[in-house]
PDB file of C-alpha atoms in Angstrom:
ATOM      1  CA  UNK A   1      60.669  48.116 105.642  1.00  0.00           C
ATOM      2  CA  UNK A   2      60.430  45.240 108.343  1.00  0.00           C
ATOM      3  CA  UNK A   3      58.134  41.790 106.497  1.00  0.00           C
ATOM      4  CA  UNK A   4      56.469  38.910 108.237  1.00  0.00           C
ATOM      5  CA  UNK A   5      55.986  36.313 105.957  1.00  0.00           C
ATOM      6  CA  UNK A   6      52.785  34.873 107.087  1.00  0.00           C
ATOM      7  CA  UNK A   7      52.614  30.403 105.880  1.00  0.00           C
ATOM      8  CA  UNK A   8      49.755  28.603 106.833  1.00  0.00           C
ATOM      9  CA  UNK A   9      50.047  24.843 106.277  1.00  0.00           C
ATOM     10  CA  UNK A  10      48.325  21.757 106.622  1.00  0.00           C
ATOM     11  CA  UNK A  11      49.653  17.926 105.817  1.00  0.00           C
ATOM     12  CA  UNK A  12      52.392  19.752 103.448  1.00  0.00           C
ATOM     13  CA  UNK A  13      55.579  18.915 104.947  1.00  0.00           C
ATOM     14  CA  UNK A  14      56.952  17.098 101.110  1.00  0.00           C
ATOM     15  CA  UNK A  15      56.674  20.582  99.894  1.00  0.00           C
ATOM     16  CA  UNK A  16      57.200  23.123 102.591  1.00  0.00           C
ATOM     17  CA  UNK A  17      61.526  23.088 102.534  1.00  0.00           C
ATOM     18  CA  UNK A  18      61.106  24.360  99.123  1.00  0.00           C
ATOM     19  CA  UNK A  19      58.491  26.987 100.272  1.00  0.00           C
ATOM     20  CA  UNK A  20      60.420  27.674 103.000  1.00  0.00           C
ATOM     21  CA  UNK A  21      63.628  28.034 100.841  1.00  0.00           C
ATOM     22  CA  UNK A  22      62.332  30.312  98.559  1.00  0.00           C
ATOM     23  CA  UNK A  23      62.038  32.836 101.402  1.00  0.00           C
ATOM     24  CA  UNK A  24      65.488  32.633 102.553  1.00  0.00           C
ATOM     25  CA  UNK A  25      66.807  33.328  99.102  1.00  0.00           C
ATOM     26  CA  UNK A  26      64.999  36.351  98.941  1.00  0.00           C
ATOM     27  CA  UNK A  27      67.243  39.468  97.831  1.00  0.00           C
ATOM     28  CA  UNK A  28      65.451  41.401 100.294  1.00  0.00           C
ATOM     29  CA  UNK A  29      65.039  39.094 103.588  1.00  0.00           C
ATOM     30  CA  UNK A  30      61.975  38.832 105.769  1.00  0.00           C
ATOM     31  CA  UNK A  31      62.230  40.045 109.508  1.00  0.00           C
ATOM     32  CA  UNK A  32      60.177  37.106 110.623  1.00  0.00           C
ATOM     33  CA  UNK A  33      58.634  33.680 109.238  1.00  0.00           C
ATOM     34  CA  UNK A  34      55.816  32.858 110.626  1.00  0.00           C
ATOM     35  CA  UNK A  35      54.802  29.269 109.750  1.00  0.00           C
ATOM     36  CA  UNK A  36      50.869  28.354 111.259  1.00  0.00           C
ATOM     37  CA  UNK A  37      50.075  24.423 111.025  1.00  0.00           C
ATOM     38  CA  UNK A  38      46.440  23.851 111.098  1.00  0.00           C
ATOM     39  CA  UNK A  39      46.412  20.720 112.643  1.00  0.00           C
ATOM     40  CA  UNK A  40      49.012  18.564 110.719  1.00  0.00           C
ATOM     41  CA  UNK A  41      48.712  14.680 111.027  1.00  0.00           C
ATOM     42  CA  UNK A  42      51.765  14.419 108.828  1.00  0.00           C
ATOM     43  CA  UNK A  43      54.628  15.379 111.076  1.00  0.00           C
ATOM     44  CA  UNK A  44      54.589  18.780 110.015  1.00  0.00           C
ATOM     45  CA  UNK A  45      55.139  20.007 113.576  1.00  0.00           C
ATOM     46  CA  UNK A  46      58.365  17.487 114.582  1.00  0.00           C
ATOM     47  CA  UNK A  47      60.166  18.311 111.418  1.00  0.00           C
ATOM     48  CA  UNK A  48      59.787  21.849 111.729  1.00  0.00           C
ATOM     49  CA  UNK A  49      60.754  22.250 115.329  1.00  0.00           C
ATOM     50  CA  UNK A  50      63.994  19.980 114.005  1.00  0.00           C
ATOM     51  CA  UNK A  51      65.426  21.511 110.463  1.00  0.00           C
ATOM     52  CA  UNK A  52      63.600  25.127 111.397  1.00  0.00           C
ATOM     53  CA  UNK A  53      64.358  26.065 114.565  1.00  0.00           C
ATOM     54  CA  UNK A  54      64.243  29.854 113.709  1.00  0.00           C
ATOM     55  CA  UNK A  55      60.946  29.834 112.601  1.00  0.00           C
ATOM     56  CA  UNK A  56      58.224  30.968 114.546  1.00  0.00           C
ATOM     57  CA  UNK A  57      55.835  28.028 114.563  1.00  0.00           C
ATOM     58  CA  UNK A  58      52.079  28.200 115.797  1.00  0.00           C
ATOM     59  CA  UNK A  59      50.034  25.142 115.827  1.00  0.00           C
ATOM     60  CA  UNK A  60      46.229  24.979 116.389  1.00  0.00           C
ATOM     61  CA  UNK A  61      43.452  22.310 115.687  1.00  0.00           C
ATOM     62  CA  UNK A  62      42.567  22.290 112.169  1.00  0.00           C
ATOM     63  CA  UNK A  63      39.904  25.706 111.511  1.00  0.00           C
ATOM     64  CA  UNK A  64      40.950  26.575 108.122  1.00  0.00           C
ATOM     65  CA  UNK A  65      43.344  28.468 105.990  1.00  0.00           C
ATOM     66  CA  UNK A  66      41.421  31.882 107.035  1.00  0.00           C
ATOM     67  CA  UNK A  67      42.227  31.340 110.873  1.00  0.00           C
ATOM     68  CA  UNK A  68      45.498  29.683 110.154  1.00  0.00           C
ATOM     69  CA  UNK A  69      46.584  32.876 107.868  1.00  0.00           C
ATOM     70  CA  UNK A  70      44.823  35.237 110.772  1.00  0.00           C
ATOM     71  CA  UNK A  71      46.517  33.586 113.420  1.00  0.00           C
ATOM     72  CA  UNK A  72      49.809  34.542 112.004  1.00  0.00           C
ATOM     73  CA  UNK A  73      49.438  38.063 110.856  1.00  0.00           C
ATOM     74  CA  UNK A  74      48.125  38.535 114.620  1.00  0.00           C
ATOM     75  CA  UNK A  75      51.371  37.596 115.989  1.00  0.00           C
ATOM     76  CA  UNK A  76      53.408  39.052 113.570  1.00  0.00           C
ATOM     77  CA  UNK A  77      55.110  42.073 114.484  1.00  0.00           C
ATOM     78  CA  UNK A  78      56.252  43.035 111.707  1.00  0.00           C
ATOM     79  CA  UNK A  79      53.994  46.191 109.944  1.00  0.00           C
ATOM     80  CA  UNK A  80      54.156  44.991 106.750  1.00  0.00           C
ATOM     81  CA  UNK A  81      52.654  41.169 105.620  1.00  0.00           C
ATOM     82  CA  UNK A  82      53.888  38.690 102.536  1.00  0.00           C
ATOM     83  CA  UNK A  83      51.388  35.667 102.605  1.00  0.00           C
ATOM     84  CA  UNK A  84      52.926  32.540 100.728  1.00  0.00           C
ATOM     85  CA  UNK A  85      50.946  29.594 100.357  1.00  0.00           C
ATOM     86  CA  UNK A  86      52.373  26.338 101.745  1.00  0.00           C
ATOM     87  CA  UNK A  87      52.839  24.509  98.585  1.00  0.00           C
ATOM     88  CA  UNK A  88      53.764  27.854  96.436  1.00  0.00           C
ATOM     89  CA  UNK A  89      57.515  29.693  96.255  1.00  0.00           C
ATOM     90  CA  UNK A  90      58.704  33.124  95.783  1.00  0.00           C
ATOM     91  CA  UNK A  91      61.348  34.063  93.003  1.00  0.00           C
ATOM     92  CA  UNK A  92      64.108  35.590  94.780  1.00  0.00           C
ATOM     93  CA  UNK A  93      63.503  38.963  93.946  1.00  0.00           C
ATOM     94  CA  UNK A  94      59.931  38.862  94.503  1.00  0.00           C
ATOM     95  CA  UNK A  95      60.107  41.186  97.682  1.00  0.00           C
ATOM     96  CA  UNK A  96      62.553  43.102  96.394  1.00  0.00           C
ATOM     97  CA  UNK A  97      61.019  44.364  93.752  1.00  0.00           C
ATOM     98  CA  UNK A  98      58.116  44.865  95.637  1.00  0.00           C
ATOM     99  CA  UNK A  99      59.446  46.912  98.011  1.00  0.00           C
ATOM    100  CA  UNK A 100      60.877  49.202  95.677  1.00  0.00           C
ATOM    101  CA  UNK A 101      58.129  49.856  93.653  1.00  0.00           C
ATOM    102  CA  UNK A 102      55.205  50.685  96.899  1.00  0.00           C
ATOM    103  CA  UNK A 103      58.502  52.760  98.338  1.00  0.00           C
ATOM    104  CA  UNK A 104      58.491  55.167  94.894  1.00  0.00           C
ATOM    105  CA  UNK A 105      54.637  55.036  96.019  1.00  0.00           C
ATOM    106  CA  UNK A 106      54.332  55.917  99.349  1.00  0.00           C
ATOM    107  CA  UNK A 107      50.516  56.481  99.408  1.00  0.00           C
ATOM    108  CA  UNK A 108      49.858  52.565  98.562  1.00  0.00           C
ATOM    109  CA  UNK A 109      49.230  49.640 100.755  1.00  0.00           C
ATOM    110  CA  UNK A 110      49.129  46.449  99.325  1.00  0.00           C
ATOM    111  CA  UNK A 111      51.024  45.152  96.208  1.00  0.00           C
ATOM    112  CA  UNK A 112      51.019  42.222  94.272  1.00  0.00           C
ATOM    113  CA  UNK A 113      52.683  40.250  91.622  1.00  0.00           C
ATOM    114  CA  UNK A 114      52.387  38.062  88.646  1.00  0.00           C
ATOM    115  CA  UNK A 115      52.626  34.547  88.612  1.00  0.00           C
ATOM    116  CA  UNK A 116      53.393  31.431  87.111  1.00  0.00           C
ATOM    117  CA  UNK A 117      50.695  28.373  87.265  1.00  0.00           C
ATOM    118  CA  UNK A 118      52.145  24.939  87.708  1.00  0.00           C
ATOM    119  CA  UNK A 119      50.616  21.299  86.929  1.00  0.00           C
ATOM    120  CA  UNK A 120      52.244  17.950  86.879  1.00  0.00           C
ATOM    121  CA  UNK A 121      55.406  20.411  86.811  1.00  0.00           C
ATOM    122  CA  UNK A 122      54.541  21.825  84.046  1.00  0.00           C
ATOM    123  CA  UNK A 123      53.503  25.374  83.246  1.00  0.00           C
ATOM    124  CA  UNK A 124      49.999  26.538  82.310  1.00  0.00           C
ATOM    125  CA  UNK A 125      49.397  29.048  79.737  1.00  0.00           C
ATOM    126  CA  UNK A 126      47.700  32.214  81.303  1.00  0.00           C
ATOM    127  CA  UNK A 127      44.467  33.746  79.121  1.00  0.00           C
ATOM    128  CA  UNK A 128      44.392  37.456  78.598  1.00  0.00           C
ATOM    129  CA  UNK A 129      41.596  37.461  81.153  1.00  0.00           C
ATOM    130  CA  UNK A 130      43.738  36.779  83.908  1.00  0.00           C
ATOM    131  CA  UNK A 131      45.718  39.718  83.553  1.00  0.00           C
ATOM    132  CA  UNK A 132      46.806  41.778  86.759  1.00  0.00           C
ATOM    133  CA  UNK A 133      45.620  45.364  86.936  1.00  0.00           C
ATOM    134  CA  UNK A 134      47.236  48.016  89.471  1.00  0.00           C
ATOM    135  CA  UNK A 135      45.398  51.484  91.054  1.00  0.00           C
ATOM    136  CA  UNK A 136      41.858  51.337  91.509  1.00  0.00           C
ATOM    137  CA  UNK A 137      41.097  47.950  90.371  1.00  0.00           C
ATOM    138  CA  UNK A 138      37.562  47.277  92.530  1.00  0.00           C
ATOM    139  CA  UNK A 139      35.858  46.740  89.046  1.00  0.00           C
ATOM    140  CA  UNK A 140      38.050  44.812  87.596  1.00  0.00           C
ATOM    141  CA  UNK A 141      38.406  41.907  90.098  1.00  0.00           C
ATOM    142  CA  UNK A 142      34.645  41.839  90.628  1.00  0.00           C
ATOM    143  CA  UNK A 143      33.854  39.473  87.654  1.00  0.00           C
ATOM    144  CA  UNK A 144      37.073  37.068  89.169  1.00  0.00           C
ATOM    145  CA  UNK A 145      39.732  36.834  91.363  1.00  0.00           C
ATOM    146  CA  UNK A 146      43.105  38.050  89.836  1.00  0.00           C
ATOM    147  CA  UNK A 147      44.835  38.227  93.204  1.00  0.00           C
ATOM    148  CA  UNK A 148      46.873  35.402  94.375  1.00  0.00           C
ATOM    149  CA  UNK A 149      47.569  35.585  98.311  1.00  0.00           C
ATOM    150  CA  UNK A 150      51.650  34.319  97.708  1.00  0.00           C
ATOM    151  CA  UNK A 151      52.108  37.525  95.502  1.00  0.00           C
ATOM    152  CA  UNK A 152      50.137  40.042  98.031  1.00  0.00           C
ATOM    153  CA  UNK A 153      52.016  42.119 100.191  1.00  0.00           C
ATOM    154  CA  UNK A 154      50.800  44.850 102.435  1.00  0.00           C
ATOM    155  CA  UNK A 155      50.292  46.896 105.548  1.00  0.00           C
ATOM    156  CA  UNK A 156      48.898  45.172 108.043  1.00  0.00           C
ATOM    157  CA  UNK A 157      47.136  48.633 108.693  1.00  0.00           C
ATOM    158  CA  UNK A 158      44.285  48.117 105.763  1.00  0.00           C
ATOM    159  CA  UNK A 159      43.158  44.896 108.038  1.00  0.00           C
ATOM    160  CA  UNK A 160      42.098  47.583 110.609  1.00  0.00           C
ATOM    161  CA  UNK A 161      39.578  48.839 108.196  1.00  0.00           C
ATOM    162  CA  UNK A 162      38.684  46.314 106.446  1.00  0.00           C
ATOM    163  CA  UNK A 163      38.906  42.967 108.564  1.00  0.00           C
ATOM    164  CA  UNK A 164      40.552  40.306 108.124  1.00  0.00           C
ATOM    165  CA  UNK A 165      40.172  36.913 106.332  1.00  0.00           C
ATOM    166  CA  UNK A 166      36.427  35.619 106.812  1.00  0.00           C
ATOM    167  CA  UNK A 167      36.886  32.158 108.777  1.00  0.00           C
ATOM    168  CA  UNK A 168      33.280  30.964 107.394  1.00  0.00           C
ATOM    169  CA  UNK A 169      34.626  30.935 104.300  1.00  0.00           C
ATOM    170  CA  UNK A 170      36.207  27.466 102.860  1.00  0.00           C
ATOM    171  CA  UNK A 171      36.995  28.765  99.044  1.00  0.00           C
ATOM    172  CA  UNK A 172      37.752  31.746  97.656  1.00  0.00           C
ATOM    173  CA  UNK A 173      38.156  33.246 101.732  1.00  0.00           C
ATOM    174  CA  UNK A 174      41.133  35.342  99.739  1.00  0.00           C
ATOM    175  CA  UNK A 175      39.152  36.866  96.721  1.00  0.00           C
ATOM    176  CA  UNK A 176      36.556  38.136  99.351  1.00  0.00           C
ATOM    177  CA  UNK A 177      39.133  40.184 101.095  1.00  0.00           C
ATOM    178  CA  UNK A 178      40.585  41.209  98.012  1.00  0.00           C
ATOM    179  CA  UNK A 179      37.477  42.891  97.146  1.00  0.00           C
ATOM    180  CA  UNK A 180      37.212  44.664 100.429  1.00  0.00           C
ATOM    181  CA  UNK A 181      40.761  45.861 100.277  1.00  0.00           C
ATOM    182  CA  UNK A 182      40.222  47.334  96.551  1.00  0.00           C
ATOM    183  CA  UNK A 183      36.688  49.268  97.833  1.00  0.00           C
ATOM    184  CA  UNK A 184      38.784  51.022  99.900  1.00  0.00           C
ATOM    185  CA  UNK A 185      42.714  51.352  98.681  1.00  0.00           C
ATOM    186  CA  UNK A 186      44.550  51.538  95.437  1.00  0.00           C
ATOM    187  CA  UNK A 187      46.720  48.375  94.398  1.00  0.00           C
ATOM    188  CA  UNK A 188      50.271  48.592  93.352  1.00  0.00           C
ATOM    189  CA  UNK A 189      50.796  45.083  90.526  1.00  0.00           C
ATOM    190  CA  UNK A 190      54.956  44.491  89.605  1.00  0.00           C
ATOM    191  CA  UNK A 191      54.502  43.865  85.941  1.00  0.00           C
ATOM    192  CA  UNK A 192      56.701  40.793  86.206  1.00  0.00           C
ATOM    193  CA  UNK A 193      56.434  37.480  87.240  1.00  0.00           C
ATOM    194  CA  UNK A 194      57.601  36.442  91.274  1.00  0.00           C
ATOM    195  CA  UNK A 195      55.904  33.548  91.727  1.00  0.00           C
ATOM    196  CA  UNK A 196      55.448  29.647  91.437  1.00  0.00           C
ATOM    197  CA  UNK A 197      51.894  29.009  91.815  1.00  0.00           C
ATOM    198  CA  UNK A 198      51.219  25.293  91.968  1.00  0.00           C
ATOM    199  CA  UNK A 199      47.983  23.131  91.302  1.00  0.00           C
ATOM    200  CA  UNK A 200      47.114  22.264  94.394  1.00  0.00           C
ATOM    201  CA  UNK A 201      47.297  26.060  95.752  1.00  0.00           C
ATOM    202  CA  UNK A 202      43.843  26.668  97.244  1.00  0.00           C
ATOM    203  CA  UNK A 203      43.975  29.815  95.239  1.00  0.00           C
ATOM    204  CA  UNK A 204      44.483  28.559  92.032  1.00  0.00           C
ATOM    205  CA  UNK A 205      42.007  25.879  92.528  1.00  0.00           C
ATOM    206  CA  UNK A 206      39.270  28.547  93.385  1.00  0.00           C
ATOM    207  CA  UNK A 207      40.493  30.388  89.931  1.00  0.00           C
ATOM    208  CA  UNK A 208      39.775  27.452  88.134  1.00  0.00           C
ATOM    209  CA  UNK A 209      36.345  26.893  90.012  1.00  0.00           C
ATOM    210  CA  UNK A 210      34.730  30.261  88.985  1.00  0.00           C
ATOM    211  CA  UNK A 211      35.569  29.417  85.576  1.00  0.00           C
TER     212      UNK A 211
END
């Protein structure tokens, strides 16, 4: 199973070697890394080129994390696509787990993980509310978003049908294309935690917006 790892950034370049890390200590490595700045003014572009060589880098004039996350799965050529948030990090078995568990499955899509929620480096107790649900879960993401894009991974395939991220969207651009994906395929969720989520993900500060 050949993964793009899709990382749109923007004035993150103190936090993007340990993104970047996390990736290359997966247990199950990504065919590609895709890294999109959206218009850096922080050197994000210079210090990539330099300590990153291997990485494809795009660059574009700032539009948004919807275009910058578009832009990359466009170029990928990979067929199957791990988003990771610029300021977010994979445990290292995140893929591999995934990949395990939607091979078992054949007939799913798009899996996703649980996560932990980071502030001031410390780690923020989870409600029972927020818990992750697998299969047909259209229902029970429509009252919130319980999706994070770092955990998601998927064939690009279900973009075909369902389009991709809405650029008009500044907030919550992911939970709206969660909702599309679950009218129309099953989720597969890894019962255990992959992921560092961290306060200023965009996702996480949606979460805490709708509630």
């Amino acid at each position: 199973m050949e993964i793009a790892c899709i990382i749109p950034t923007y004035n993150r370049k103190h936090l993007l070697q340990r993104t970047i890390e996390s990736v290359y200590h997966q247990t199950y490595p990504c065919n590609e890394i895709i890294l999109v700045d959206d218009g850096s003014t922080d050197g994000t572009s210079e210090w990539i080129k330099e300590k990153y060589p291997q990485i494809v880098f795009l660059f574009q004039k700032n539009q948004g994390v919807s275009s910058a996350r578009n832009k990359g799965i466009k170029a990928a050529s990979s067929k199957w696509i791990a988003l990771l948030d610029s300021d977010d990090e994979w445990l290292p078995n995140k893929l591999e787990k995934q990949v395990k568990l939607l091979k078992s499955n054949p007939e799913y899509f798009f899996c996703h993980t649980n996560e932990f929620w980071i502030r001031n480096g410390s780690q923020l107790n989870q409600m029972k509310k927020h818990q992750k649900y697998g299969g047909d879960i259209f229902f029970q993401i429509l009252d919130m978003c319980r999706i994070s894009p770092s955990s998601s991974l998927f064939h690009r395939s279900i973009l075909d049908k369902v389009g991709y991220f809405d650029e008009d969207f500044i907030v919550c651009e992911d939970y709206d294309l969660w909702i599309r994906i679950a009218s129309e395929f099953h989720i597969l969720s890894v019962s255990y935690t992959h992921l560092r989520a961290h306060e200023t993900s965009l996702h996480l500060v949606c979460r805490l917006l709708l509630e």
